[in-house]
Amino acid sequence: MRYNKYLSNNNITLENILFSRDLRVEKANQLLKEYNCSLIILTLNIVGPNKVFELSKKTFYEGERLIEDKLSSHSLKIEYQEINKSKCGYEKYYLIDCDSILLKKYCCKIEESLDIGRLFDIDVISKTSEKISREMIGYNQRKCIICNNNIYQCRRLKSHSIDQILEKQIDVMLDYFDIKMANIISDICLKSLLYEVLTTPKPGLVDQNNSGSHEDMDIFLFNKSAIALIPFFKEFYVIGAKNSDIPIERLFIPLRELGKKAEIAMFKVTNNVNTHKGIIFSYAIILSALGWLSHNNFYSRENIIIAIKDLTKNIFCDFENLDTKNKLTNGEKLYLKEKVLGIRGEAYNGYSTVIEKILPKFYSYIDDGNSFNDSGVYILLEILLFIEDTNIIARSDYKTLLEIKIRIKDILKLKEKNKIELIKELDTYFITKNISAGGAADLLSLTYFFYFFEEEVLSNFDIIKS
């Protein structure tokens, strides 16, 4: 079966299943005697001999969360709860002082409102030990996950093989968690872009003090542009997740096409002002690599760098046949003139500058007690020391970039309280010379992204390891 990699080796027998059901009935009767409450029992409908594996456990815990959220939304208190982690499948028991008919309606809404709800088996038993059926509250019998016919008829006729049903069940689980993660990732992308534009002062860049060297931009335009990109952030991640069974380098071409659509959406809301073209490129690569990685390996800084490198291994093929008769980007011109690799070079190297060098420095600034804003300001300068910002070179020359690096080194040597005023002076210098560190700003946004990803996602969810 194509989904064997998601399964475990904990196979059970029919005898195990029947014994487990007897124990569940015994447990239910015991709880009903002990508590004068209605009983909810959550289990999963997973076919075949392999009931407990990482993806099924994640699905079970999602069922727990959905039930508890539903109870909370109706101000229903859980009088007692207990979980049984059996090799025949996890079981969760809830005792609720509520009418059992009403509880069954709430539980059926969970089962019916989401595709993954088809995998939940949420039984409700009254205080008098009566099992409340779907028909008692006006619901039809459950449908087959494959053909949508009556599930009991399909079982009786053996319309589908165990492997067919299990593959469909795994598809449903993967789709649900891929979309959930895509939404979380998209929110982090938006947050990172908003934090980047609000970080102040940023030499030559749009911030809360001024528009830097960009007379056609302001914070509100950046925010409008960032919001317009939300659907594309989701799609970038999903492209990686949905194509995790193919070599990752084959994702580059479809990503480039989706990136072009994202650029069109950006230009539409900004009246053709380039606010986020560079970051679209970077997020397309990073998010799809995260999606692909989520099905093939666990997340680590080393693994994401490797995945990005593999995805972008052919990124310079276009440069080998540049047609100088056509309009070239600033990056293409600088590559031909100075062999400066720019953002493509960062991608080709797996964004290792951000992940291995800049991100740890950002953590250090935060840990040293600096505000989030000031840490971001200092990190922007650190980024300018590490990279050759093609935006600065395009608006001035390579010699000016080197002079700026020397000036930044002097600023970063100072104590914190003296840095900000000198950075404001550097901002004035950038504006006077019409210099913009747009490339560094993009990497600042990526630094924020990885920081939020590690702090808010990895520390709270086991989403990547599926």
Tab-separated table of C-alpha atoms in Angstrom:
chain	number	residue	atom	x	y	z
A	1	MET	CA	0.000	0.000	0.000
A	2	ARG	CA	1.323	3.471	-0.889
A	3	TYR	CA	0.799	4.754	2.677
A	4	ASN	CA	2.734	2.065	4.533
A	5	LYS	CA	5.230	4.684	5.760
A	6	TYR	CA	2.533	6.179	7.988
A	7	LEU	CA	1.634	2.900	9.688
A	8	SER	CA	3.248	1.160	12.662
A	9	ASN	CA	3.953	-2.497	13.386
A	10	ASN	CA	1.365	-2.787	16.166
A	11	ASN	CA	-1.042	-5.108	14.380
A	12	ILE	CA	-3.926	-6.619	16.341
A	13	THR	CA	-6.271	-9.558	15.854
A	14	LEU	CA	-10.063	-9.811	15.733
A	15	GLU	CA	-9.883	-11.419	19.164
A	16	ASN	CA	-8.061	-8.330	20.474
A	17	ILE	CA	-10.770	-6.068	19.057
A	18	LEU	CA	-13.653	-8.055	20.548
A	19	PHE	CA	-11.954	-8.171	23.942
A	20	SER	CA	-11.323	-4.407	23.788
A	21	ARG	CA	-15.016	-3.764	23.047
A	22	ASP	CA	-16.040	-5.850	26.054
A	23	LEU	CA	-13.704	-3.842	28.260
A	24	ARG	CA	-15.144	-0.595	26.886
A	25	VAL	CA	-18.702	-1.679	27.756
A	26	GLU	CA	-17.496	-2.673	31.217
A	27	LYS	CA	-15.782	0.681	31.686
A	28	ALA	CA	-18.857	2.596	30.505
A	29	ASN	CA	-21.122	0.747	32.939
A	30	GLN	CA	-18.705	1.390	35.793
A	31	LEU	CA	-18.569	5.146	35.077
A	32	LEU	CA	-22.340	5.440	34.695
A	33	LYS	CA	-22.821	3.793	38.082
A	34	GLU	CA	-20.248	6.056	39.720
A	35	TYR	CA	-21.452	9.336	38.201
A	36	ASN	CA	-25.023	10.481	37.674
A	37	CYS	CA	-24.116	11.967	34.293
A	38	SER	CA	-24.309	11.382	30.563
A	39	LEU	CA	-21.294	9.646	29.046
A	40	ILE	CA	-19.388	10.510	25.861
A	41	ILE	CA	-16.964	7.944	24.439
A	42	LEU	CA	-14.569	8.978	21.669
A	43	THR	CA	-12.879	6.330	19.498
A	44	LEU	CA	-11.688	6.285	15.889
A	45	ASN	CA	-13.035	4.340	12.905
A	46	ILE	CA	-9.741	3.041	11.505
A	47	VAL	CA	-10.003	-0.095	9.397
A	48	GLY	CA	-7.485	-2.934	9.335
A	49	PRO	CA	-5.267	-4.506	11.977
A	50	ASN	CA	-3.123	-1.383	12.535
A	51	LYS	CA	-5.110	1.002	14.762
A	52	VAL	CA	-2.460	3.069	16.519
A	53	PHE	CA	0.145	5.029	14.542
A	54	GLU	CA	1.360	8.628	14.713
A	55	LEU	CA	-1.251	10.005	12.299
A	56	SER	CA	-4.129	8.200	13.997
A	57	LYS	CA	-2.972	9.432	17.412
A	58	LYS	CA	-2.868	12.985	16.075
A	59	THR	CA	-6.390	12.523	14.714
A	60	PHE	CA	-7.611	11.208	18.046
A	61	TYR	CA	-6.176	14.200	19.904
A	62	GLU	CA	-7.856	16.494	17.384
A	63	GLY	CA	-11.135	14.763	18.178
A	64	GLU	CA	-10.484	15.430	21.856
A	65	ARG	CA	-9.880	19.093	21.149
A	66	LEU	CA	-13.016	19.448	19.026
A	67	ILE	CA	-15.220	17.801	21.662
A	68	GLU	CA	-13.776	19.898	24.472
A	69	ASP	CA	-14.131	23.096	22.426
A	70	LYS	CA	-17.751	22.203	21.698
A	71	LEU	CA	-18.470	21.538	25.370
A	72	SER	CA	-16.758	24.765	26.373
A	73	SER	CA	-18.699	26.792	23.788
A	74	HIS	CA	-21.930	25.584	25.456
A	75	SER	CA	-20.569	26.203	28.974
A	76	LEU	CA	-20.711	22.496	29.811
A	77	LYS	CA	-18.435	21.311	32.595
A	78	ILE	CA	-16.584	18.008	32.335
A	79	GLU	CA	-17.276	16.219	35.613
A	80	TYR	CA	-14.732	13.481	34.923
A	81	GLN	CA	-12.555	12.395	32.024
A	82	GLU	CA	-10.268	9.462	31.382
A	83	ILE	CA	-8.192	8.217	28.453
A	84	ASN	CA	-7.290	4.622	27.651
A	85	LYS	CA	-4.385	4.158	25.252
A	86	SER	CA	-5.035	0.647	24.023
A	87	LYS	CA	-3.222	-0.981	21.111
A	88	CYS	CA	-6.722	-1.537	19.699
A	89	GLY	CA	-7.212	2.213	19.510
A	90	TYR	CA	-7.313	5.130	21.936
A	91	GLU	CA	-10.515	5.743	23.925
A	92	LYS	CA	-11.611	8.899	25.752
A	93	TYR	CA	-14.420	8.994	28.319
A	94	TYR	CA	-16.229	12.200	29.336
A	95	LEU	CA	-18.879	12.481	32.068
A	96	ILE	CA	-21.114	15.513	31.487
A	97	ASP	CA	-24.102	16.645	33.548
A	98	CYS	CA	-26.241	17.390	30.501
A	99	ASP	CA	-29.182	15.935	28.596
A	100	SER	CA	-27.852	13.059	26.483
A	101	ILE	CA	-30.005	13.958	23.446
A	102	LEU	CA	-28.502	17.437	23.397
A	103	LEU	CA	-24.977	16.013	23.775
A	104	LYS	CA	-25.543	13.654	20.843
A	105	LYS	CA	-26.605	16.586	18.669
A	106	TYR	CA	-23.406	18.422	19.544
A	107	CYS	CA	-21.300	15.328	18.817
A	108	CYS	CA	-23.038	14.621	15.502
A	109	LYS	CA	-22.284	18.179	14.402
A	110	ILE	CA	-18.596	17.451	14.963
A	111	GLU	CA	-18.845	14.220	12.954
A	112	GLU	CA	-20.722	15.919	10.106
A	113	SER	CA	-19.069	19.346	9.864
A	114	LEU	CA	-15.548	18.182	8.945
A	115	ASP	CA	-14.196	15.489	6.629
A	116	ILE	CA	-12.027	14.229	9.468
A	117	GLY	CA	-15.209	13.913	11.544
A	118	ARG	CA	-16.010	10.801	9.509
A	119	LEU	CA	-13.177	9.073	11.349
A	120	PHE	CA	-14.579	9.922	14.784
A	121	ASP	CA	-16.919	7.489	16.497
A	122	ILE	CA	-18.500	9.576	19.270
A	123	ASP	CA	-20.977	7.529	21.309
A	124	VAL	CA	-23.308	9.182	23.787
A	125	ILE	CA	-24.906	7.114	26.567
A	126	SER	CA	-27.624	8.464	28.831
A	127	LYS	CA	-27.686	8.316	32.628
A	128	THR	CA	-29.989	5.303	32.280
A	129	SER	CA	-27.407	3.439	30.117
A	130	GLU	CA	-29.331	4.039	26.874
A	131	LYS	CA	-27.107	4.511	23.823
A	132	ILE	CA	-28.381	7.524	21.863
A	133	SER	CA	-28.457	6.745	18.125
A	134	ARG	CA	-28.152	9.227	15.258
A	135	GLU	CA	-31.674	8.347	14.154
A	136	MET	CA	-33.073	9.409	17.543
A	137	ILE	CA	-31.999	13.001	16.871
A	138	GLY	CA	-32.944	13.091	13.179
A	139	TYR	CA	-29.610	12.218	11.553
A	140	ASN	CA	-29.226	9.615	8.817
A	141	GLN	CA	-26.975	6.610	9.165
A	142	ARG	CA	-23.329	7.296	8.432
A	143	LYS	CA	-22.049	7.255	4.858
A	144	CYS	CA	-19.197	5.295	3.321
A	145	ILE	CA	-16.026	7.370	3.190
A	146	ILE	CA	-15.341	6.208	-0.380
A	147	CYS	CA	-18.667	6.081	-2.245
A	148	ASN	CA	-20.940	7.997	0.164
A	149	ASN	CA	-23.521	5.192	0.192
A	150	ASN	CA	-24.862	3.722	3.420
A	151	ILE	CA	-21.821	2.480	5.318
A	152	TYR	CA	-23.515	-0.662	6.644
A	153	GLN	CA	-24.588	-1.656	3.144
A	154	CYS	CA	-21.025	-1.223	1.863
A	155	ARG	CA	-19.708	-3.338	4.717
A	156	ARG	CA	-22.253	-6.073	4.082
A	157	LEU	CA	-21.511	-6.182	0.344
A	158	LYS	CA	-17.741	-5.723	0.915
A	159	SER	CA	-17.802	-3.016	-1.762
A	160	HIS	CA	-14.278	-1.810	-0.961
A	161	SER	CA	-11.113	-3.532	0.188
A	162	ILE	CA	-9.491	-2.784	3.530
A	163	ASP	CA	-6.549	-1.170	1.729
A	164	GLN	CA	-8.855	1.092	-0.310
A	165	ILE	CA	-10.677	2.290	2.779
A	166	LEU	CA	-7.491	2.761	4.806
A	167	GLU	CA	-5.856	4.749	2.005
A	168	LYS	CA	-8.908	7.008	1.859
A	169	GLN	CA	-8.877	7.434	5.640
A	170	ILE	CA	-5.208	8.378	5.586
A	171	ASP	CA	-5.906	10.815	2.734
A	172	VAL	CA	-8.582	12.486	4.852
A	173	MET	CA	-6.230	12.775	7.835
A	174	LEU	CA	-3.349	14.140	5.758
A	175	ASP	CA	-5.577	16.658	3.962
A	176	TYR	CA	-7.015	17.919	7.227
A	177	PHE	CA	-3.668	18.442	8.937
A	178	ASP	CA	-2.027	19.843	5.789
A	179	ILE	CA	-4.726	22.494	5.500
A	180	LYS	CA	-4.631	23.197	9.226
A	181	MET	CA	-0.870	23.653	9.102
A	182	ALA	CA	-1.108	25.763	5.934
A	183	ASN	CA	-3.445	28.131	7.776
A	184	ILE	CA	-1.094	28.339	10.764
A	185	ILE	CA	1.908	28.915	8.482
A	186	SER	CA	0.042	31.596	6.530
A	187	ASP	CA	-0.782	33.443	9.747
A	188	ILE	CA	2.889	33.365	10.729
A	189	CYS	CA	3.921	34.715	7.314
A	190	LEU	CA	1.498	37.605	7.650
A	191	LYS	CA	2.631	38.297	11.211
A	192	SER	CA	6.281	38.280	10.113
A	193	LEU	CA	5.636	40.748	7.292
A	194	LEU	CA	3.680	43.082	9.582
A	195	TYR	CA	6.390	42.920	12.264
A	196	GLU	CA	9.072	43.626	9.676
A	197	VAL	CA	7.439	46.789	8.347
A	198	LEU	CA	6.747	48.023	11.907
A	199	THR	CA	10.339	47.489	13.074
A	200	THR	CA	11.805	50.980	13.547
A	201	PRO	CA	14.207	52.544	12.646
A	202	LYS	CA	15.254	50.712	9.472
A	203	PRO	CA	17.772	52.580	7.283
A	204	GLY	CA	16.245	53.514	3.931
A	205	LEU	CA	13.184	51.331	4.495
A	206	VAL	CA	9.520	51.905	5.234
A	207	ASP	CA	8.934	51.949	8.984
A	208	GLN	CA	6.926	53.831	11.614
A	209	ASN	CA	9.121	56.950	11.278
A	210	ASN	CA	9.064	57.437	7.521
A	211	SER	CA	8.943	55.795	4.096
A	212	GLY	CA	12.705	55.624	3.793
A	213	SER	CA	13.922	55.844	0.205
A	214	HIS	CA	10.513	54.776	-1.123
A	215	GLU	CA	8.294	57.746	-1.949
A	216	ASP	CA	5.685	55.435	-3.475
A	217	MET	CA	5.277	53.268	-0.339
A	218	ASP	CA	4.091	53.469	3.262
A	219	ILE	CA	3.108	51.082	6.047
A	220	PHE	CA	-0.506	50.878	4.894
A	221	LEU	CA	0.494	49.854	1.364
A	222	PHE	CA	2.750	47.141	2.782
A	223	ASN	CA	-0.045	45.859	4.992
A	224	LYS	CA	-2.496	45.789	2.094
A	225	SER	CA	0.033	43.872	-0.003
A	226	ALA	CA	0.785	41.363	2.786
A	227	ILE	CA	-2.904	40.597	3.313
A	228	ALA	CA	-3.390	39.993	-0.420
A	229	LEU	CA	-0.706	37.279	-0.290
A	230	ILE	CA	-2.365	35.153	2.429
A	231	PRO	CA	-4.004	32.641	0.006
A	232	PHE	CA	-0.698	32.140	-1.785
A	233	PHE	CA	1.209	31.419	1.426
A	234	LYS	CA	-1.269	28.607	2.058
A	235	GLU	CA	-0.849	27.260	-1.485
A	236	PHE	CA	2.947	27.339	-1.304
A	237	TYR	CA	2.839	25.060	1.744
A	238	VAL	CA	0.188	22.759	0.277
A	239	ILE	CA	2.164	22.287	-2.969
A	240	GLY	CA	5.009	20.835	-0.905
A	241	ALA	CA	2.769	18.703	1.291
A	242	LYS	CA	0.668	17.303	-1.559
A	243	ASN	CA	3.722	16.403	-3.628
A	244	SER	CA	5.817	14.872	-0.883
A	245	ASP	CA	6.150	11.595	-2.801
A	246	ILE	CA	8.168	13.155	-5.655
A	247	PRO	CA	11.732	14.573	-5.645
A	248	ILE	CA	11.532	18.053	-4.144
A	249	GLU	CA	13.454	19.734	-6.989
A	250	ARG	CA	10.501	19.035	-9.277
A	251	LEU	CA	8.434	21.538	-7.282
A	252	PHE	CA	10.438	24.536	-8.460
A	253	ILE	CA	8.627	25.051	-11.767
A	254	PRO	CA	5.052	24.873	-10.394
A	255	LEU	CA	6.148	27.134	-7.529
A	256	ARG	CA	7.489	29.673	-9.976
A	257	GLU	CA	4.149	29.718	-11.816
A	258	LEU	CA	2.227	30.170	-8.559
A	259	GLY	CA	4.700	32.883	-7.562
A	260	LYS	CA	3.870	34.793	-10.747
A	261	LYS	CA	0.179	34.695	-9.799
A	262	ALA	CA	1.075	35.995	-6.347
A	263	GLU	CA	2.997	38.877	-7.931
A	264	ILE	CA	-0.034	39.772	-10.065
A	265	ALA	CA	-2.208	39.843	-6.926
A	266	MET	CA	0.365	42.058	-5.188
A	267	PHE	CA	0.635	44.531	-8.070
A	268	LYS	CA	-3.154	44.688	-8.320
A	269	VAL	CA	-3.602	46.001	-4.758
A	270	THR	CA	-0.497	48.222	-4.800
A	271	ASN	CA	-1.146	49.881	-8.181
A	272	ASN	CA	1.992	48.264	-9.618
A	273	VAL	CA	4.295	49.162	-6.712
A	274	ASN	CA	6.752	46.360	-5.876
A	275	THR	CA	6.266	45.833	-2.155
A	276	HIS	CA	6.894	42.102	-1.732
A	277	LYS	CA	8.236	40.562	-4.930
A	278	GLY	CA	11.418	39.335	-3.237
A	279	ILE	CA	9.635	37.856	-0.251
A	280	ILE	CA	7.151	36.030	-2.510
A	281	PHE	CA	10.125	34.229	-4.035
A	282	SER	CA	11.578	33.309	-0.639
A	283	TYR	CA	8.324	32.238	0.996
A	284	ALA	CA	7.373	30.109	-2.004
A	285	ILE	CA	10.574	28.108	-1.565
A	286	ILE	CA	10.624	27.925	2.238
A	287	LEU	CA	6.936	27.110	2.725
A	288	SER	CA	6.837	24.409	0.071
A	289	ALA	CA	10.013	22.898	1.556
A	290	LEU	CA	8.311	22.847	4.975
A	291	GLY	CA	5.250	21.166	3.471
A	292	TRP	CA	7.346	18.554	1.681
A	293	LEU	CA	9.456	17.967	4.796
A	294	SER	CA	6.384	17.429	6.986
A	295	HIS	CA	5.709	14.133	5.154
A	296	ASN	CA	9.283	12.980	4.714
A	297	ASN	CA	11.296	13.890	7.792
A	298	PHE	CA	11.054	15.703	11.111
A	299	TYR	CA	11.726	19.429	11.244
A	300	SER	CA	15.148	20.628	12.274
A	301	ARG	CA	17.214	23.569	11.114
A	302	GLU	CA	19.577	21.199	9.360
A	303	ASN	CA	16.763	19.326	7.604
A	304	ILE	CA	15.015	22.447	6.314
A	305	ILE	CA	18.306	23.770	4.909
A	306	ILE	CA	18.881	20.457	3.092
A	307	ALA	CA	15.321	20.441	1.730
A	308	ILE	CA	15.629	24.015	0.422
A	309	LYS	CA	19.000	23.263	-1.169
A	310	ASP	CA	17.518	20.250	-2.955
A	311	LEU	CA	14.524	22.291	-4.090
A	312	THR	CA	16.714	25.049	-5.554
A	313	LYS	CA	19.579	22.970	-6.955
A	314	ASN	CA	18.766	24.127	-10.520
A	315	ILE	CA	17.990	27.728	-9.613
A	316	PHE	CA	20.800	29.207	-11.709
A	317	CYS	CA	19.936	27.357	-14.921
A	318	ASP	CA	18.066	30.428	-16.180
A	319	PHE	CA	21.159	32.576	-15.635
A	320	GLU	CA	23.193	30.470	-18.022
A	321	ASN	CA	21.048	31.604	-20.963
A	322	LEU	CA	20.077	35.159	-20.053
A	323	ASP	CA	18.918	37.115	-23.075
A	324	THR	CA	20.380	40.598	-22.598
A	325	LYS	CA	17.984	41.920	-25.237
A	326	ASN	CA	15.114	41.393	-22.822
A	327	LYS	CA	14.468	43.510	-19.741
A	328	LEU	CA	16.608	42.110	-16.923
A	329	THR	CA	15.936	42.372	-13.197
A	330	ASN	CA	18.434	44.153	-10.971
A	331	GLY	CA	19.545	40.772	-9.678
A	332	GLU	CA	20.178	39.462	-13.198
A	333	LYS	CA	22.141	42.595	-14.147
A	334	LEU	CA	24.314	42.329	-11.044
A	335	TYR	CA	24.940	38.640	-11.646
A	336	LEU	CA	26.176	39.379	-15.175
A	337	LYS	CA	28.276	42.352	-14.057
A	338	GLU	CA	29.607	41.401	-10.612
A	339	LYS	CA	28.601	37.725	-10.213
A	340	VAL	CA	26.623	38.789	-7.147
A	341	LEU	CA	24.209	35.931	-6.370
A	342	GLY	CA	21.670	37.955	-4.358
A	343	ILE	CA	18.516	36.286	-3.059
A	344	ARG	CA	18.959	33.361	-5.452
A	345	GLY	CA	22.256	32.634	-3.777
A	346	GLU	CA	20.577	32.680	-0.369
A	347	ALA	CA	17.983	30.193	-1.627
A	348	TYR	CA	20.637	28.026	-3.306
A	349	ASN	CA	22.445	27.799	0.044
A	350	GLY	CA	19.248	26.824	1.850
A	351	TYR	CA	18.859	30.231	3.519
A	352	SER	CA	21.597	29.019	5.828
A	353	THR	CA	22.631	32.622	6.529
A	354	VAL	CA	19.261	33.240	8.167
A	355	ILE	CA	18.802	29.844	9.803
A	356	GLU	CA	22.322	29.126	11.080
A	357	LYS	CA	23.752	32.620	11.643
A	358	ILE	CA	21.077	35.295	11.939
A	359	LEU	CA	18.365	33.366	13.810
A	360	PRO	CA	20.649	32.381	16.735
A	361	LYS	CA	21.796	36.022	16.970
A	362	PHE	CA	18.169	37.157	17.123
A	363	TYR	CA	17.509	34.737	19.990
A	364	SER	CA	20.585	36.156	21.750
A	365	TYR	CA	19.355	39.739	21.439
A	366	ILE	CA	15.956	38.715	22.853
A	367	ASP	CA	17.555	36.692	25.661
A	368	ASP	CA	19.746	39.686	26.558
A	369	GLY	CA	16.607	41.661	27.379
A	370	ASN	CA	16.314	43.786	24.248
A	371	SER	CA	12.811	44.634	23.071
A	372	PHE	CA	11.471	42.735	20.081
A	373	ASN	CA	11.654	45.918	17.997
A	374	ASP	CA	15.250	46.768	18.921
A	375	SER	CA	16.341	43.159	18.436
A	376	GLY	CA	14.907	43.340	14.922
A	377	VAL	CA	16.697	46.619	14.226
A	378	TYR	CA	20.047	45.185	15.307
A	379	ILE	CA	19.451	41.995	13.354
A	380	LEU	CA	18.771	44.008	10.199
A	381	LEU	CA	22.268	45.466	10.559
A	382	GLU	CA	23.729	42.018	11.252
A	383	ILE	CA	22.086	40.781	8.043
A	384	LEU	CA	23.704	43.607	6.069
A	385	LEU	CA	27.089	42.421	7.305
A	386	PHE	CA	26.445	38.859	6.133
A	387	ILE	CA	24.936	39.462	2.687
A	388	GLU	CA	25.561	41.475	-0.449
A	389	ASP	CA	22.273	43.360	-0.692
A	390	THR	CA	21.568	43.774	-4.394
A	391	ASN	CA	19.097	46.587	-3.681
A	392	ILE	CA	21.872	48.713	-2.164
A	393	ILE	CA	24.260	47.929	-5.019
A	394	ALA	CA	21.593	48.664	-7.656
A	395	ARG	CA	20.839	52.067	-6.090
A	396	SER	CA	24.525	52.951	-5.539
A	397	ASP	CA	27.524	50.721	-6.204
A	398	TYR	CA	29.553	47.933	-4.637
A	399	LYS	CA	32.008	50.365	-3.050
A	400	THR	CA	29.160	52.104	-1.205
A	401	LEU	CA	27.949	48.735	0.124
A	402	LEU	CA	31.408	48.039	1.569
A	403	GLU	CA	31.515	51.497	3.187
A	404	ILE	CA	28.087	50.877	4.745
A	405	LYS	CA	29.292	47.568	6.166
A	406	ILE	CA	32.209	49.330	7.918
A	407	ARG	CA	29.828	51.907	9.369
A	408	ILE	CA	27.491	49.163	10.612
A	409	LYS	CA	30.342	47.294	12.314
A	410	ASP	CA	31.168	50.465	14.270
A	411	ILE	CA	27.529	50.890	15.333
A	412	LEU	CA	27.145	47.305	16.512
A	413	LYS	CA	30.204	47.621	18.743
A	414	LEU	CA	28.483	50.296	20.828
A	415	LYS	CA	26.330	49.827	23.932
A	416	GLU	CA	22.626	49.392	23.290
A	417	LYS	CA	21.514	52.854	24.407
A	418	ASN	CA	23.790	54.553	21.839
A	419	LYS	CA	22.919	52.357	18.873
A	420	ILE	CA	19.419	53.541	17.999
A	421	GLU	CA	20.374	57.218	17.562
A	422	LEU	CA	23.233	56.285	15.225
A	423	ILE	CA	20.922	53.973	13.280
A	424	LYS	CA	18.539	56.928	12.840
A	425	GLU	CA	21.473	58.883	11.417
A	426	LEU	CA	22.209	55.965	9.086
A	427	ASP	CA	18.552	56.096	8.014
A	428	THR	CA	18.976	59.777	7.091
A	429	TYR	CA	22.121	58.903	5.114
A	430	PHE	CA	20.297	56.138	3.216
A	431	ILE	CA	17.399	58.471	2.377
A	432	THR	CA	19.757	61.249	1.217
A	433	LYS	CA	21.605	58.785	-1.042
A	434	ASN	CA	18.340	57.079	-2.110
A	435	ILE	CA	19.628	53.720	-0.827
A	436	SER	CA	17.343	50.896	0.228
A	437	ALA	CA	18.257	47.638	1.967
A	438	GLY	CA	15.281	45.745	0.538
A	439	GLY	CA	17.108	42.418	0.408
A	440	ALA	CA	18.047	42.640	4.082
A	441	ALA	CA	14.441	43.571	4.945
A	442	ASP	CA	13.248	40.352	3.309
A	443	LEU	CA	15.712	38.319	5.367
A	444	LEU	CA	14.565	40.126	8.514
A	445	SER	CA	11.032	38.970	7.721
A	446	LEU	CA	12.333	35.409	7.265
A	447	THR	CA	14.154	35.640	10.601
A	448	TYR	CA	10.865	36.604	12.251
A	449	PHE	CA	9.143	33.754	10.418
A	450	PHE	CA	11.523	31.055	11.674
A	451	TYR	CA	11.466	32.541	15.171
A	452	PHE	CA	7.642	32.468	15.321
A	453	PHE	CA	7.577	29.021	13.720
A	454	GLU	CA	9.923	27.558	16.301
A	455	GLU	CA	8.401	29.392	19.279
A	456	GLU	CA	4.688	29.161	18.455
A	457	VAL	CA	4.367	26.002	16.377
A	458	LEU	CA	7.102	23.567	17.323
A	459	SER	CA	6.850	24.322	21.022
A	460	ASN	CA	3.074	23.753	21.143
A	461	PHE	CA	2.221	21.173	18.479
A	462	ASP	CA	3.622	17.928	17.144
A	463	ILE	CA	2.512	18.884	13.652
A	464	ILE	CA	5.710	18.436	11.677
A	465	LYS	CA	6.320	14.886	12.873
A	466	SER	CA	3.429	13.117	11.143
